[in-house]
Amino acid sequence: MEPIEIRFNIDWPGFSLAVDEQLPGRGVTALFGHSGSGKTTLLRCIAGLVRAPKGRLVFQGKVWQDASTWVPTHRRSLGYVFQEASLFPHLTVIGNLRYGQKRAPADIPAEQRVSLDQAIDLLGILPLLDRKPDRLSGGERQRVAIARALAVSPRILLMDEPLAALDLARKQEILPYLERLHDELAIPVLYVSHAPDEVARLADHLVIMDGGRVLASGPLAATLARLDLPIRLGEDAGVVLEGRITERDTRWHLLKVDCGGVDLWVRDTGVPTDHPVRVRILARDVSIVLAPVAGTSILNTLPARVLSLGEDAHPALALVQLQAGQSTLLARLTHRSADHLGLAPGLPVWIQIKAVALL
């Protein structure tokens, strides 16, 4: 798929946006950063809800905006999901979906159309069709809002922190449906978030923003493992690895995951053998030793090599970038410990991973 070309410059009192990037034309791209970093403004520029002078936007080879072209929002063949569901209160769920369906452009080929039945199935909302929005939970309303955006048969889906208004339980309820969108739909998704756990679970490509600028843009795993970014994730610093289930230990209810030559044991969640999975390893859960430790309760102990050392959010702490197999990991430790161990690029070490989350 052709990349999405974006170039926007905005200079408002107290805020400026300057972005010149090429984003992947498929998969989920997360626009990530703290509040006020410019994520939503960028998304609204892409949607045509904010008009950036002298901007340029090319999607699937078609110019949506440049010096001589301006395609209005309703002709951009996109679906937009806001933080709040914004459903029509006087319509039932099916009424809201049919409203979205009426907005589907007539020129979309049949094979690219998302049917109402497909949208209903993807978001699991069949039992809700006859209800009005005031009879839905927050998670249910947001699932309906996403289904309505899909009913437009968009060529791209824009999602502006769709889980921000939900509590933890409702977020956990809706995340599997967002994963289904990722797995079953071919359309690209731009997903705005400031929540590292959402990004780790959903994104393929990561764009990190701060102060209206792009600090980094690249594949999720490689970008999370970088040490040269001024934005600090604190307790959320860590990496995401792609892997595959290779073994099931039925006695101890564990799964073995091969992540690029690194075998990790995780809790058995019922995922079938040979199934692709994603695991998240936080830097705070990785410790470093110079030789294997006997008599430890930690299952995942691996040989590794130090790649580089960097600063963490607190001056007492360091982040260590490590190579294990084909995978890059991060470990957090004090500068004192790093000095005591003599850590330096190229040093062979052993790492102990206290926790691995299967996403």
Short mmCIF file of C-alpha atoms in Angstrom, two decimals:
data_model
loop_
_atom_site.label_atom_id
_atom_site.label_comp_id
_atom_site.label_asym_id
_atom_site.label_seq_id
_atom_site.Cartn_x
_atom_site.Cartn_y
_atom_site.Cartn_z
CA MET A 1 0.00 0.00 0.00
CA GLU A 2 1.17 3.52 -0.78
CA PRO A 3 2.30 5.58 2.22
CA ILE A 4 0.19 8.44 3.55
CA GLU A 5 2.01 11.71 2.89
CA ILE A 6 1.33 14.44 5.44
CA ARG A 7 2.79 17.91 5.77
CA PHE A 8 1.10 20.43 8.03
CA ASN A 9 2.27 23.69 9.58
CA ILE A 10 0.08 25.62 12.01
CA ASP A 11 1.09 28.58 14.13
CA TRP A 12 -1.53 29.47 16.72
CA PRO A 13 -1.05 31.59 19.84
CA GLY A 14 0.57 29.28 22.39
CA PHE A 15 0.80 26.27 20.06
CA SER A 16 2.39 25.32 16.77
CA LEU A 17 2.27 22.15 14.69
CA ALA A 18 5.01 21.22 12.24
CA VAL A 19 4.76 17.70 10.82
CA ASP A 20 6.26 16.30 7.62
CA GLU A 21 5.96 12.50 7.57
CA GLN A 22 5.12 9.45 5.52
CA LEU A 23 2.90 7.04 7.44
CA PRO A 24 2.22 3.39 6.55
CA GLY A 25 -0.74 2.79 4.27
CA ARG A 26 -1.81 -0.28 6.22
CA GLY A 27 -2.01 -1.51 9.82
CA VAL A 28 -2.47 0.56 12.97
CA THR A 29 -0.36 3.69 13.37
CA ALA A 30 -0.45 5.12 16.89
CA LEU A 31 -0.02 8.86 17.37
CA PHE A 32 1.37 8.87 20.88
CA GLY A 33 2.35 11.61 23.30
CA HIS A 34 1.40 13.57 26.39
CA SER A 35 -1.71 15.77 26.45
CA GLY A 36 -1.12 18.88 24.36
CA SER A 37 1.51 17.28 22.13
CA GLY A 38 -0.53 17.86 18.96
CA LYS A 39 -1.91 14.38 18.33
CA THR A 40 -5.56 15.37 17.99
CA THR A 41 -4.76 18.51 16.00
CA LEU A 42 -2.81 16.36 13.52
CA LEU A 43 -5.68 13.89 13.28
CA ARG A 44 -8.17 16.71 12.67
CA CYS A 45 -5.93 18.09 9.92
CA ILE A 46 -5.95 14.68 8.24
CA ALA A 47 -9.73 14.55 8.55
CA GLY A 48 -10.11 18.05 7.09
CA LEU A 49 -11.70 19.36 10.29
CA VAL A 50 -8.77 21.79 10.69
CA ARG A 51 -7.42 23.51 7.60
CA ALA A 52 -3.67 24.02 7.81
CA PRO A 53 -2.48 26.70 5.36
CA LYS A 54 0.03 25.38 2.82
CA GLY A 55 -0.57 21.83 4.02
CA ARG A 56 -0.25 18.70 1.91
CA LEU A 57 -2.02 15.37 2.31
CA VAL A 58 -1.87 12.49 -0.14
CA PHE A 59 -3.80 9.29 0.58
CA GLN A 60 -3.61 6.22 -1.65
CA GLY A 61 -2.17 8.35 -4.43
CA LYS A 62 -5.00 10.91 -4.27
CA VAL A 63 -4.32 14.48 -3.20
CA TRP A 64 -6.70 15.51 -0.43
CA GLN A 65 -4.94 18.81 0.20
CA ASP A 66 -2.20 20.88 -1.38
CA ALA A 67 -1.70 24.44 -2.63
CA SER A 68 -4.47 24.07 -5.23
CA THR A 69 -6.64 21.25 -3.86
CA TRP A 70 -8.98 20.96 -0.90
CA VAL A 71 -11.15 17.87 -0.49
CA PRO A 72 -13.78 18.51 2.21
CA THR A 73 -14.21 16.07 5.09
CA HIS A 74 -17.39 14.46 3.75
CA ARG A 75 -15.56 13.49 0.53
CA ARG A 76 -12.41 12.05 2.17
CA SER A 77 -13.79 8.53 2.57
CA LEU A 78 -12.86 8.27 6.23
CA GLY A 79 -14.42 7.14 9.47
CA TYR A 80 -13.82 9.21 12.60
CA VAL A 81 -14.27 7.95 16.16
CA PHE A 82 -14.20 10.60 18.90
CA GLN A 83 -13.45 10.26 22.62
CA GLU A 84 -17.17 10.46 23.31
CA ALA A 85 -19.47 8.18 21.35
CA SER A 86 -21.66 11.11 20.10
CA LEU A 87 -24.53 8.85 19.05
CA PHE A 88 -27.89 10.31 18.04
CA PRO A 89 -29.97 9.92 21.22
CA HIS A 90 -33.32 9.72 19.36
CA LEU A 91 -32.17 6.79 17.21
CA THR A 92 -31.73 3.14 18.15
CA VAL A 93 -28.40 1.44 17.61
CA ILE A 94 -29.49 0.13 14.23
CA GLY A 95 -30.77 3.61 13.36
CA ASN A 96 -27.37 5.11 14.15
CA LEU A 97 -25.68 2.46 12.01
CA ARG A 98 -28.00 3.07 9.07
CA TYR A 99 -27.27 6.78 9.31
CA GLY A 100 -23.58 5.97 8.92
CA GLN A 101 -24.31 3.64 6.03
CA LYS A 102 -26.11 6.45 4.15
CA ARG A 103 -22.87 8.46 4.19
CA ALA A 104 -20.88 5.75 2.38
CA PRO A 105 -19.56 7.18 -0.90
CA ALA A 106 -21.19 5.68 -3.97
CA ASP A 107 -17.88 5.13 -5.77
CA ILE A 108 -16.45 2.62 -3.28
CA PRO A 109 -16.04 -0.79 -4.97
CA ALA A 110 -18.20 -3.57 -3.58
CA GLU A 111 -15.18 -5.54 -2.34
CA GLN A 112 -14.10 -2.55 -0.21
CA ARG A 113 -17.48 -1.93 1.37
CA VAL A 114 -18.11 -2.80 5.01
CA SER A 115 -21.63 -4.21 5.32
CA LEU A 116 -23.82 -3.51 8.34
CA ASP A 117 -23.70 -7.20 9.19
CA GLN A 118 -19.88 -7.15 9.12
CA ALA A 119 -19.69 -4.04 11.32
CA ILE A 120 -22.20 -5.52 13.76
CA ASP A 121 -20.27 -8.78 13.95
CA LEU A 122 -16.84 -7.16 14.31
CA LEU A 123 -18.00 -5.07 17.28
CA GLY A 124 -20.27 -7.74 18.83
CA ILE A 125 -23.33 -5.48 19.04
CA LEU A 126 -26.08 -7.74 17.66
CA PRO A 127 -27.93 -7.88 21.04
CA LEU A 128 -27.92 -4.07 21.25
CA LEU A 129 -29.57 -3.13 17.93
CA ASP A 130 -32.99 -2.13 19.31
CA ARG A 131 -31.67 -0.09 22.24
CA LYS A 132 -31.37 3.67 22.46
CA PRO A 133 -27.97 5.13 23.52
CA ASP A 134 -29.21 5.95 27.03
CA ARG A 135 -29.64 2.22 27.63
CA LEU A 136 -26.04 1.37 26.75
CA SER A 137 -22.94 1.24 28.94
CA GLY A 138 -19.98 3.45 28.07
CA GLY A 139 -18.16 0.56 26.43
CA GLU A 140 -21.25 -0.44 24.44
CA ARG A 141 -21.78 3.12 23.21
CA GLN A 142 -18.20 3.32 22.00
CA ARG A 143 -18.47 -0.03 20.20
CA VAL A 144 -21.58 1.26 18.43
CA ALA A 145 -19.75 4.49 17.52
CA ILE A 146 -16.92 2.46 15.98
CA ALA A 147 -19.41 0.28 14.07
CA ARG A 148 -21.11 3.43 12.77
CA ALA A 149 -17.75 4.76 11.54
CA LEU A 150 -17.16 1.45 9.75
CA ALA A 151 -20.63 1.55 8.19
CA VAL A 152 -19.41 4.50 6.12
CA SER A 153 -17.10 1.96 4.37
CA PRO A 154 -14.09 4.20 5.00
CA ARG A 155 -10.76 3.81 3.28
CA ILE A 156 -9.10 4.96 6.52
CA LEU A 157 -10.28 4.95 10.14
CA LEU A 158 -9.28 7.81 12.46
CA MET A 159 -9.66 7.17 16.20
CA ASP A 160 -9.14 9.98 18.71
CA GLU A 161 -8.49 8.38 22.12
CA PRO A 162 -11.61 6.18 21.83
CA LEU A 163 -11.03 4.62 25.27
CA ALA A 164 -10.11 7.78 27.19
CA ALA A 165 -13.60 8.24 28.68
CA LEU A 166 -13.90 4.63 29.84
CA ASP A 167 -12.91 3.05 33.14
CA LEU A 168 -10.43 0.17 33.24
CA ALA A 169 -13.09 -2.54 33.10
CA ARG A 170 -14.78 -1.00 30.03
CA LYS A 171 -11.38 -0.52 28.34
CA GLN A 172 -10.57 -4.21 28.84
CA GLU A 173 -13.99 -5.03 27.41
CA ILE A 174 -13.47 -3.07 24.19
CA LEU A 175 -9.79 -3.78 23.44
CA PRO A 176 -10.44 -7.27 21.99
CA TYR A 177 -12.85 -5.71 19.49
CA LEU A 178 -10.21 -3.19 18.44
CA GLU A 179 -7.82 -6.10 17.94
CA ARG A 180 -10.39 -7.73 15.64
CA LEU A 181 -10.45 -4.57 13.53
CA HIS A 182 -6.67 -4.80 13.26
CA ASP A 183 -6.74 -8.48 12.30
CA GLU A 184 -9.73 -8.57 9.96
CA LEU A 185 -9.88 -5.23 8.16
CA ALA A 186 -7.40 -4.12 5.52
CA ILE A 187 -7.99 -0.39 5.99
CA PRO A 188 -5.30 1.67 7.76
CA VAL A 189 -6.08 3.02 11.23
CA LEU A 190 -4.63 6.16 12.81
CA TYR A 191 -5.06 5.79 16.56
CA VAL A 192 -4.46 8.72 18.93
CA SER A 193 -3.53 7.73 22.49
CA HIS A 194 -1.46 8.73 25.49
CA ALA A 195 -1.87 5.27 27.09
CA PRO A 196 1.21 3.03 26.61
CA ASP A 197 -0.79 -0.15 27.28
CA GLU A 198 -3.19 0.57 24.40
CA VAL A 199 -0.34 1.37 22.04
CA ALA A 200 1.55 -1.79 23.04
CA ARG A 201 -1.48 -3.94 22.34
CA LEU A 202 -2.77 -2.41 19.11
CA ALA A 203 -0.10 -0.52 17.16
CA ASP A 204 2.16 -1.69 14.34
CA HIS A 205 3.80 1.69 13.78
CA LEU A 206 4.47 4.35 16.40
CA VAL A 207 4.66 8.12 15.95
CA ILE A 208 5.82 9.89 19.12
CA MET A 209 4.85 13.56 19.37
CA ASP A 210 5.73 16.38 21.71
CA GLY A 211 5.18 20.11 21.38
CA GLY A 212 3.57 19.76 17.96
CA ARG A 213 6.60 17.95 16.54
CA VAL A 214 7.34 14.31 15.67
CA LEU A 215 10.16 13.04 17.87
CA ALA A 216 10.28 9.56 16.37
CA SER A 217 8.41 7.47 13.84
CA GLY A 218 8.94 3.81 13.07
CA PRO A 219 7.90 0.20 13.72
CA LEU A 220 6.54 -0.26 17.24
CA ALA A 221 9.21 -2.61 18.64
CA ALA A 222 12.18 -0.65 17.31
CA THR A 223 10.80 2.72 18.40
CA LEU A 224 9.94 1.63 21.94
CA ALA A 225 13.47 0.25 22.38
CA ARG A 226 15.18 3.56 21.54
CA LEU A 227 17.07 5.42 24.28
CA ASP A 228 17.53 8.74 22.49
CA LEU A 229 14.01 10.11 22.85
CA PRO A 230 13.37 13.09 25.12
CA ILE A 231 9.88 11.84 26.02
CA ARG A 232 10.06 9.60 29.10
CA LEU A 233 7.63 6.78 29.84
CA GLY A 234 8.70 6.23 33.44
CA GLU A 235 7.14 3.05 34.80
CA ASP A 236 5.74 2.27 31.34
CA ALA A 237 9.15 2.10 29.63
CA GLY A 238 9.59 -1.27 27.95
CA VAL A 239 9.38 -3.17 24.69
CA VAL A 240 6.83 -5.16 22.72
CA LEU A 241 7.94 -8.33 20.92
CA GLU A 242 6.21 -10.38 18.26
CA GLY A 243 6.30 -14.11 18.90
CA ARG A 244 4.67 -17.47 18.32
CA ILE A 245 3.45 -20.12 20.76
CA THR A 246 5.74 -23.14 20.44
CA GLU A 247 4.92 -25.26 23.49
CA ARG A 248 2.24 -25.74 26.16
CA ASP A 249 3.11 -27.02 29.64
CA THR A 250 -0.22 -28.46 30.81
CA ARG A 251 1.10 -29.39 34.25
CA TRP A 252 2.12 -25.85 35.19
CA HIS A 253 -0.33 -23.99 32.92
CA LEU A 254 2.40 -22.19 30.99
CA LEU A 255 3.09 -21.34 27.36
CA LYS A 256 6.48 -21.02 25.67
CA VAL A 257 6.74 -18.14 23.22
CA ASP A 258 9.52 -17.87 20.63
CA CYS A 259 10.32 -14.17 20.15
CA GLY A 260 13.04 -14.05 17.53
CA GLY A 261 15.25 -16.74 19.03
CA VAL A 262 14.31 -15.83 22.62
CA ASP A 263 12.12 -18.38 24.42
CA LEU A 264 9.88 -16.91 27.10
CA TRP A 265 7.51 -18.66 29.49
CA VAL A 266 4.16 -16.96 30.09
CA ARG A 267 0.88 -17.90 31.73
CA ASP A 268 -1.39 -20.11 29.64
CA THR A 269 -4.30 -17.98 28.43
CA GLY A 270 -5.70 -20.63 26.09
CA VAL A 271 -3.96 -19.38 22.94
CA PRO A 272 -3.45 -22.32 20.54
CA THR A 273 0.03 -23.62 19.75
CA ASP A 274 1.74 -22.02 16.73
CA HIS A 275 -0.46 -18.94 17.10
CA PRO A 276 1.22 -15.51 16.62
CA VAL A 277 1.16 -13.40 19.78
CA ARG A 278 2.56 -10.16 21.15
CA VAL A 279 4.32 -9.86 24.52
CA ARG A 280 5.22 -6.78 26.53
CA ILE A 281 8.27 -6.63 28.80
CA LEU A 282 8.64 -3.57 31.03
CA ALA A 283 12.14 -2.30 31.79
CA ARG A 284 11.39 -2.37 35.51
CA ASP A 285 10.88 -6.16 35.29
CA VAL A 286 14.32 -6.87 33.78
CA SER A 287 17.39 -7.28 35.98
CA ILE A 288 20.99 -7.85 34.91
CA VAL A 289 23.59 -10.26 36.30
CA LEU A 290 27.07 -11.13 35.05
CA ALA A 291 26.59 -14.91 35.34
CA PRO A 292 23.60 -17.28 35.57
CA VAL A 293 22.04 -17.38 39.03
CA ALA A 294 21.22 -20.77 40.58
CA GLY A 295 18.22 -21.35 42.80
CA THR A 296 16.04 -18.51 41.47
CA SER A 297 12.27 -18.43 41.08
CA ILE A 298 12.54 -16.44 37.84
CA LEU A 299 11.69 -18.66 34.87
CA ASN A 300 13.00 -16.41 32.12
CA THR A 301 16.79 -16.12 32.41
CA LEU A 302 18.58 -15.39 29.14
CA PRO A 303 22.04 -14.56 27.80
CA ALA A 304 22.26 -11.08 26.34
CA ARG A 305 24.67 -8.36 25.28
CA VAL A 306 24.67 -4.70 26.30
CA LEU A 307 24.02 -2.40 23.36
CA SER A 308 23.93 1.02 25.02
CA LEU A 309 23.11 2.91 28.21
CA GLY A 310 20.89 5.97 28.55
CA GLU A 311 19.24 8.23 31.06
CA ASP A 312 15.87 7.51 32.63
CA ALA A 313 13.22 9.83 34.09
CA HIS A 314 15.06 10.14 37.46
CA PRO A 315 18.78 11.04 37.65
CA ALA A 316 19.46 8.00 39.84
CA LEU A 317 18.19 5.62 37.16
CA ALA A 318 19.57 4.35 33.88
CA LEU A 319 17.99 2.49 30.98
CA VAL A 320 20.08 -0.27 29.44
CA GLN A 321 19.43 -1.45 25.90
CA LEU A 322 20.15 -5.15 25.46
CA GLN A 323 20.31 -7.63 22.60
CA ALA A 324 18.90 -11.10 23.31
CA GLY A 325 18.66 -13.35 20.28
CA GLN A 326 17.15 -11.19 17.55
CA SER A 327 15.20 -9.08 20.06
CA THR A 328 16.02 -5.77 21.71
CA LEU A 329 15.00 -5.30 25.36
CA LEU A 330 15.30 -2.58 27.98
CA ALA A 331 16.29 -2.87 31.63
CA ARG A 332 16.00 -0.22 34.34
CA LEU A 333 18.55 -0.07 37.13
CA THR A 334 20.39 2.55 39.14
CA HIS A 335 23.51 4.22 37.81
CA ARG A 336 25.22 2.84 40.89
CA SER A 337 24.34 -0.73 39.89
CA ALA A 338 25.41 -0.13 36.31
CA ASP A 339 28.77 1.14 37.52
CA HIS A 340 29.15 -1.76 39.98
CA LEU A 341 28.52 -4.27 37.18
CA GLY A 342 30.83 -2.43 34.80
CA LEU A 343 28.15 -2.26 32.13
CA ALA A 344 29.38 -1.04 28.77
CA PRO A 345 28.41 -1.62 25.13
CA GLY A 346 29.40 -5.10 24.00
CA LEU A 347 29.52 -6.64 27.49
CA PRO A 348 27.96 -10.15 27.66
CA VAL A 349 25.50 -10.47 30.54
CA TRP A 350 22.54 -12.49 31.70
CA ILE A 351 19.09 -10.99 32.13
CA GLN A 352 16.32 -12.09 34.45
CA ILE A 353 12.79 -11.19 33.37
CA LYS A 354 10.46 -11.13 36.35
CA ALA A 355 7.23 -10.61 34.39
CA VAL A 356 6.11 -11.03 30.80
CA ALA A 357 2.64 -9.87 29.72
CA LEU A 358 0.93 -11.73 26.91
CA LEU A 359 -1.09 -9.11 25.05
#
